[in-house]
Coordinates of C-alpha atoms in Angstrom, one line a residue:
M239 CA 92.9 76.8 67.0
I240 CA 94.1 80.2 66.7
I241 CA 92.2 82.6 69.2
K242 CA 91.7 86.3 68.4
P243 CA 89.5 88.6 70.3
K244 CA 86.0 89.1 69.0
V245 CA 84.2 92.1 70.9
R246 CA 80.3 92.3 70.7
G247 CA 79.2 95.4 72.7
F248 CA 80.6 95.1 76.3
V249 CA 81.5 91.5 76.0
C250 CA 84.3 89.8 74.4
I251 CA 82.9 86.4 73.0
T252 CA 86.4 84.6 72.5
T253 CA 89.0 83.9 75.3
H254 CA 92.4 83.1 75.5
P255 CA 93.8 80.3 77.9
A256 CA 97.3 81.1 77.9
G257 CA 96.5 84.8 78.1
C258 CA 94.0 84.4 81.1
A259 CA 97.0 82.2 82.7
A260 CA 99.5 84.9 82.1
N261 CA 96.9 87.6 83.7
V262 CA 96.8 85.3 87.0
R263 CA 100.5 85.0 87.1
A264 CA 101.0 88.7 86.8
Q265 CA 98.5 89.3 89.7
I266 CA 100.3 86.7 91.8
G267 CA 103.6 88.4 91.1
H268 CA 102.0 91.7 92.3
V269 CA 101.1 90.0 95.8
R270 CA 104.1 88.4 96.2
S271 CA 106.2 91.4 95.7
R272 CA 104.3 93.4 98.6
P273 CA 104.7 92.5 102.4
A274 CA 102.4 89.9 103.8
P275 CA 99.7 91.4 106.4
A276 CA 100.3 90.2 109.8
G277 CA 98.1 88.0 111.3
G278 CA 96.2 87.3 108.0
P279 CA 93.7 84.7 107.5
K280 CA 94.6 80.8 106.9
R281 CA 91.4 79.3 105.6
V282 CA 89.4 81.3 103.3
L283 CA 86.1 80.9 101.3
V284 CA 85.6 83.4 98.3
V285 CA 82.3 83.2 96.9
G286 CA 82.4 84.4 93.2
A287 CA 86.1 83.7 92.9
S288 CA 86.7 83.5 89.3
T289 CA 87.0 87.2 88.3
G290 CA 87.5 90.7 89.4
Y291 CA 87.4 91.5 93.1
G292 CA 86.9 87.9 94.0
L293 CA 89.7 86.4 92.3
G294 CA 92.0 89.2 93.5
S295 CA 90.7 88.4 97.0
R296 CA 91.6 84.7 96.4
I297 CA 95.1 85.5 95.0
N298 CA 95.9 87.8 98.1
A299 CA 94.6 85.1 100.6
A300 CA 96.5 82.4 99.0
F301 CA 99.8 84.0 97.9
G302 CA 99.8 87.1 100.2
C303 CA 98.9 85.2 103.4
G304 CA 99.6 81.4 102.6
A305 CA 95.9 80.5 103.1
A306 CA 94.1 77.4 102.1
T307 CA 91.3 78.5 99.8
V308 CA 88.2 77.4 98.5
G309 CA 86.8 79.3 95.6
V310 CA 83.1 79.0 94.4
F311 CA 82.0 80.3 90.9
L312 CA 79.9 79.3 87.9
E313 CA 81.9 79.4 84.5
R314 CA 81.2 77.5 81.2
P315 CA 84.1 74.9 80.6
P316 CA 85.4 74.8 77.3
V317 CA 84.7 72.2 74.3
E318 CA 86.6 71.1 71.1
N319 CA 86.7 74.4 69.1
R320 CA 85.0 76.6 71.8
P321 CA 86.8 78.3 74.4
A322 CA 85.8 78.5 78.1
T323 CA 84.7 81.6 79.7
A324 CA 87.5 83.7 81.1
G325 CA 86.6 82.9 84.7
W326 CA 87.1 79.2 83.9
Y327 CA 90.6 79.6 82.5
N328 CA 91.7 82.1 85.6
S329 CA 90.4 79.4 87.9
V330 CA 92.4 76.8 86.2
A331 CA 95.4 78.9 86.6
F332 CA 95.1 79.8 90.1
E333 CA 94.5 76.1 90.9
R334 CA 97.6 75.2 89.1
E335 CA 99.6 77.9 90.7
A336 CA 98.3 77.2 94.0
R337 CA 99.3 73.5 93.9
S338 CA 102.7 74.5 92.7
A339 CA 103.4 76.4 95.8
G340 CA 102.0 73.8 98.1
L341 CA 98.8 75.6 98.9
V342 CA 95.8 73.8 99.6
S343 CA 93.1 74.9 97.0
K344 CA 89.6 73.7 96.2
S345 CA 87.2 75.1 93.5
L346 CA 83.6 74.5 92.8
N347 CA 82.2 75.3 89.6
I348 CA 78.4 75.5 90.5
D349 CA 75.5 78.0 91.0
A350 CA 76.7 79.8 94.1
Y351 CA 73.1 80.8 94.9
S352 CA 72.0 77.1 95.2
D353 CA 71.5 75.0 98.4
E354 CA 73.5 72.4 96.7
A355 CA 76.6 74.9 96.4
K356 CA 76.6 75.5 100.2
A357 CA 76.3 71.6 101.0
R358 CA 79.3 70.8 98.7
T359 CA 81.1 73.8 100.1
I360 CA 80.6 72.4 103.5
D361 CA 81.7 69.2 102.7
L362 CA 84.9 70.5 101.2
L363 CA 85.5 72.6 104.3
R364 CA 85.2 69.8 106.6
G365 CA 88.6 68.5 105.4
I366 CA 90.1 71.9 105.6
G367 CA 88.7 73.3 108.9
P368 CA 86.5 76.4 109.9
V369 CA 87.1 79.4 107.7
D370 CA 88.5 82.9 109.2
L371 CA 87.5 84.8 106.1
I372 CA 84.4 84.9 103.6
V373 CA 84.6 87.0 100.9
Y374 CA 81.6 87.6 99.1
S375 CA 81.9 88.6 95.5
L376 CA 78.9 87.4 93.4
A377 CA 78.1 89.5 90.3
S378 CA 75.5 87.8 88.3
P379 CA 72.5 89.2 86.3
K380 CA 70.0 86.6 87.5
R381 CA 69.3 84.1 90.4
T382 CA 67.3 81.2 91.0
H383 CA 66.0 81.3 94.5
P384 CA 66.9 78.0 96.5
K385 CA 63.7 78.2 98.7
T386 CA 60.8 79.2 96.0
G387 CA 62.7 78.0 92.8
A388 CA 61.7 81.3 91.1
T389 CA 64.2 83.0 88.9
H390 CA 64.8 86.6 89.5
K391 CA 66.6 88.9 87.0
S392 CA 68.3 92.2 87.8
A393 CA 67.8 95.4 85.9
L394 CA 70.1 98.3 85.2
K395 CA 67.6 101.3 85.4
P396 CA 67.1 104.7 87.2
I397 CA 64.3 105.1 89.4
G398 CA 61.5 107.8 89.2
A399 CA 62.6 109.4 85.9
V400 CA 64.1 108.8 82.5
Y401 CA 68.0 109.0 82.7
R402 CA 69.7 110.7 79.9
G403 CA 73.7 111.1 80.0
K404 CA 76.9 111.0 78.2
T405 CA 78.4 107.5 77.2
V406 CA 80.8 105.9 75.1
D407 CA 80.2 103.1 72.3
T408 CA 83.3 101.3 73.3
D409 CA 83.1 99.2 70.2
R410 CA 83.2 102.3 67.7
A411 CA 85.1 104.8 70.2
V412 CA 82.0 107.1 69.7
V413 CA 80.6 109.6 72.5
G414 CA 76.9 110.0 72.6
E415 CA 73.7 110.2 74.8
V416 CA 72.1 107.2 76.4
T417 CA 68.6 107.1 77.4
I418 CA 67.1 104.8 80.0
E419 CA 63.6 104.5 80.9
P420 CA 62.8 104.2 84.5
A421 CA 62.3 101.3 86.5
E422 CA 59.0 99.8 87.5
D423 CA 58.6 98.6 91.1
A424 CA 59.0 94.9 90.2
D425 CA 62.6 95.8 88.4
V426 CA 63.4 97.1 91.9
R427 CA 62.3 94.0 93.8
E428 CA 63.9 91.7 91.4
T429 CA 67.2 93.6 91.4
I430 CA 67.4 93.3 95.0
Q431 CA 66.7 89.6 95.0
V432 CA 69.7 89.1 92.8
M433 CA 72.0 91.7 93.9
G434 CA 70.9 92.3 97.4
G435 CA 72.4 90.7 100.6
E436 CA 69.9 87.7 101.3
D437 CA 72.3 85.1 99.8
W438 CA 75.5 86.6 101.9
E439 CA 73.3 85.7 105.0
L440 CA 72.2 82.4 103.7
W441 CA 75.9 81.5 103.2
I442 CA 76.8 82.5 106.8
D443 CA 73.7 80.6 108.1
A444 CA 75.0 77.6 106.3
L445 CA 78.5 77.6 107.4
S446 CA 77.4 78.6 111.0
G447 CA 74.8 75.5 111.3
A448 CA 77.6 73.3 110.0
G449 CA 80.2 74.6 112.8
L450 CA 82.5 76.0 110.2
L451 CA 83.0 79.7 111.3
A452 CA 86.1 80.1 113.3
D453 CA 86.2 82.2 116.3
G454 CA 87.3 85.8 115.1
C455 CA 86.0 84.9 111.5
R456 CA 85.6 88.0 109.1
S457 CA 83.5 88.6 106.2
V458 CA 83.5 91.2 103.4
A459 CA 81.3 92.0 100.4
F460 CA 81.8 94.6 97.9
T461 CA 79.9 97.8 96.9
Y462 CA 80.6 100.9 94.9
I463 CA 79.5 104.4 95.3
G464 CA 81.3 106.7 92.8
P465 CA 80.7 110.3 91.7
K466 CA 77.5 111.9 91.4
L467 CA 77.4 112.0 87.6
T468 CA 76.9 108.1 88.0
W469 CA 74.3 108.2 90.7
P470 CA 71.1 108.2 88.4
I471 CA 71.8 104.7 87.0
Y472 CA 74.0 103.4 89.8
R473 CA 73.4 104.6 93.6
D474 CA 70.1 106.1 92.8
G475 CA 69.0 103.4 90.6
T476 CA 67.9 99.9 90.9
I477 CA 71.6 98.6 91.5
G478 CA 71.9 101.2 94.4
R479 CA 68.8 99.9 95.7
A480 CA 70.3 96.3 95.8
K481 CA 73.4 97.5 97.5
E482 CA 71.5 99.3 100.1
D483 CA 70.1 95.9 101.0
L484 CA 73.5 94.6 100.7
E485 CA 74.7 97.0 103.4
R486 CA 71.6 95.8 105.7
A487 CA 72.6 92.4 105.3
G488 CA 76.3 93.4 106.3
R489 CA 74.9 94.6 109.6
V490 CA 73.2 91.3 110.2
V491 CA 76.1 89.3 109.3
D492 CA 78.2 91.5 111.6
A493 CA 76.3 90.9 114.5
R494 CA 76.3 87.1 114.0
L495 CA 79.9 87.2 113.5
S496 CA 80.6 89.5 116.6
A497 CA 79.3 87.0 118.7
Q498 CA 82.2 84.8 118.1
G499 CA 84.6 87.8 118.1
G500 CA 84.5 88.3 114.4
R501 CA 83.3 91.1 112.1
A502 CA 81.5 91.7 108.7
L503 CA 82.3 94.7 106.5
V504 CA 80.9 96.0 103.3
S505 CA 84.0 97.4 101.3
V506 CA 83.6 100.4 99.0
M507 CA 85.9 99.8 95.9
K508 CA 87.1 102.1 93.3
A509 CA 85.9 101.9 89.7
V510 CA 87.9 99.4 87.7
V511 CA 87.4 97.6 84.4
T512 CA 85.4 94.4 85.1
Q513 CA 82.8 92.5 82.9
A514 CA 80.1 93.8 85.1
S515 CA 81.2 97.6 85.1
S516 CA 81.7 97.4 81.3
A517 CA 77.9 96.8 80.9
I518 CA 77.0 99.9 82.7
P519 CA 76.0 103.0 80.4
V520 CA 78.3 106.0 81.5
V521 CA 80.6 104.0 83.6
P522 CA 83.1 103.2 80.6
L523 CA 83.6 106.5 79.8
Y524 CA 84.0 107.7 83.3
I525 CA 86.4 105.0 83.9
S526 CA 88.6 106.1 80.9
L527 CA 88.8 109.6 82.3
L528 CA 89.5 108.5 85.8
F529 CA 92.3 106.4 84.6
K530 CA 94.0 109.4 82.9
I531 CA 93.7 111.5 85.9
M532 CA 94.8 108.7 88.4
K533 CA 97.7 107.5 86.2
E534 CA 99.1 111.1 86.2
Q535 CA 98.8 111.4 89.8
G536 CA 100.5 107.8 90.5
T537 CA 97.4 106.6 92.3
H538 CA 95.8 104.3 89.6
E539 CA 94.7 100.8 91.0
G540 CA 93.4 97.8 89.3
C541 CA 91.5 95.0 91.1
I542 CA 94.7 93.2 92.4
E543 CA 96.0 96.3 93.8
Q544 CA 92.5 97.3 95.4
T545 CA 92.4 93.9 97.3
Q546 CA 96.0 93.8 98.3
R547 CA 95.3 97.3 100.1
M548 CA 92.1 95.9 101.5
F549 CA 94.0 92.9 103.0
A550 CA 96.6 95.3 104.4
R551 CA 93.6 97.3 106.3
L552 CA 91.6 94.3 107.1
Y553 CA 94.7 92.9 109.2
G554 CA 96.6 96.1 109.9
G555 CA 95.4 96.4 113.5
D556 CA 92.2 98.9 113.8
V557 CA 90.0 98.8 110.6
P558 CA 89.3 102.4 109.5
V559 CA 85.8 102.6 108.4
D560 CA 83.4 105.7 107.5
D561 CA 80.4 106.8 109.5
R562 CA 78.4 104.1 108.1
G563 CA 80.9 101.4 109.1
R564 CA 82.1 100.8 105.7
L565 CA 85.6 100.1 104.6
R566 CA 86.6 102.9 102.1
L567 CA 89.0 101.6 99.2
D568 CA 87.6 104.4 97.0
D569 CA 89.4 107.0 99.1
W570 CA 91.8 107.7 96.4
E571 CA 89.3 107.9 93.6
M572 CA 86.9 110.0 95.6
R573 CA 89.7 112.6 96.6
E574 CA 88.6 116.1 96.2
D575 CA 91.2 117.1 93.6
V576 CA 90.3 114.0 91.3
Q577 CA 86.8 114.5 91.4
A578 CA 87.4 118.3 90.6
E579 CA 89.2 117.1 87.4
V580 CA 86.4 114.7 86.6
D581 CA 83.8 117.6 86.7
R582 CA 86.2 119.9 84.9
V583 CA 86.8 117.5 82.0
W584 CA 83.7 115.7 81.6
P585 CA 81.6 118.1 79.7
S586 CA 84.3 118.5 77.1
I587 CA 84.6 114.9 75.9
T588 CA 83.8 114.4 72.4
T589 CA 84.3 111.4 70.0
E590 CA 87.0 113.7 68.4
N591 CA 89.0 114.3 71.5
L592 CA 88.1 110.9 73.0
R593 CA 91.6 109.7 73.4
D594 CA 93.4 113.1 74.1
L595 CA 91.1 113.9 77.2
T596 CA 90.8 110.3 78.4
D597 CA 92.7 107.1 78.5
F598 CA 90.1 105.4 76.6
D599 CA 92.9 103.2 75.1
G600 CA 94.0 101.9 78.6
Y601 CA 90.3 101.2 79.2
Q602 CA 90.2 99.0 75.9
A603 CA 93.5 97.3 77.0
E604 CA 92.3 96.6 80.5
F605 CA 88.9 95.1 78.8
L606 CA 90.6 92.8 76.6
K607 CA 93.0 91.7 79.5
L608 CA 89.8 90.5 81.1
F609 CA 89.6 87.7 78.5
G610 CA 93.3 87.0 78.2
F611 CA 94.3 89.2 75.3
G612 CA 97.2 91.9 75.0
L613 CA 99.3 90.0 77.8
P614 CA 103.2 90.2 77.4
G615 CA 104.9 86.9 76.5
V616 CA 101.7 85.2 74.9
D617 CA 102.1 84.3 71.3
Y618 CA 98.6 85.1 70.1
D619 CA 99.5 83.7 66.5
A620 CA 100.1 80.2 67.9
D621 CA 97.8 77.3 67.8
I622 CA 96.2 76.6 71.1
D623 CA 93.9 73.9 72.6
P624 CA 91.1 75.5 74.1
V625 CA 90.4 72.4 76.4
V626 CA 92.2 73.3 79.5
E627 CA 91.0 71.3 82.5
F628 CA 91.4 71.6 86.4
P629 CA 94.3 69.7 88.1
E630 CA 91.5 67.3 89.6
A631 CA 87.7 66.9 88.8
V632 CA 85.7 70.1 89.9

């Protein structure tokens, strides 16, 4: 079939297997072009490994550090005349490239929240050895609790008051206002269940119980702070409460790993184009403006550049943290001059000047790359079989 992008809202409902593979190869090329961190990890588990920061971390571990990796994710496989999700194609491409490079690589397509996922991962790791790095990068709208069987759904809502703010309709390139009703208490509880830190703790418990945490093991989970203009629906909203719980869990995990000479960190990342960030009102418009500013300054980064810099800091001697013990990879985004320019330009953005004042075209290009479109060297007019399988059964 010939596969073209079909975008509905903040999701592209089609994906291109060759384009996704090209995107993975480009990220591998970036990592290989940089110096490898000294003393990097050698056996790495990435929970949520198929897209975004999870995929970037797996690529850095494997192709930057030569590590054996196990990736856990939940993606829809392809069927005849229906492409898979992008994460499926990303993971197949990673697996093939890793095997070609002689790297140990195992992938599990399974609900990472489940007890089964943890048990099967432990079985795989028994043949590899205790892990020295665990990257926790799950981003899901719902979670079925492994103990209660209840399915929880996250909510993207402000807390305490109606939110009204500027946003962009990415389909129509129209700047307008969004209104979001405040969360109920149940929304907050549900979002913490899905996006909080409990599952990170359960993974550490399971691996510890199986004797698969190496001495000195480190673990990282991701969060975002961002500028004040995003706080009502992010840091001060339901997602922010979940991220507070993630930081709570980080302290618990850190205490456990410290007993074996290890460490756990929550890493604050910069705003990038991901499937998750595209769904948050205000954020796509903010990212479009941020891209323009940071590209002009020469400080722009995507997921692979961010995770490469994270690995360099994790394994570069003393790890710099803020006053709450967080690793700050958003330092360039949150520079005073960058945010001053955001504050200056933001009120002036309209539909008419959107492409002049922001890098909206760059945002859209990065969005389509998530699904395998717009990659150089890919013939998007050619017939392609959407059924692409892993080198061995997953």
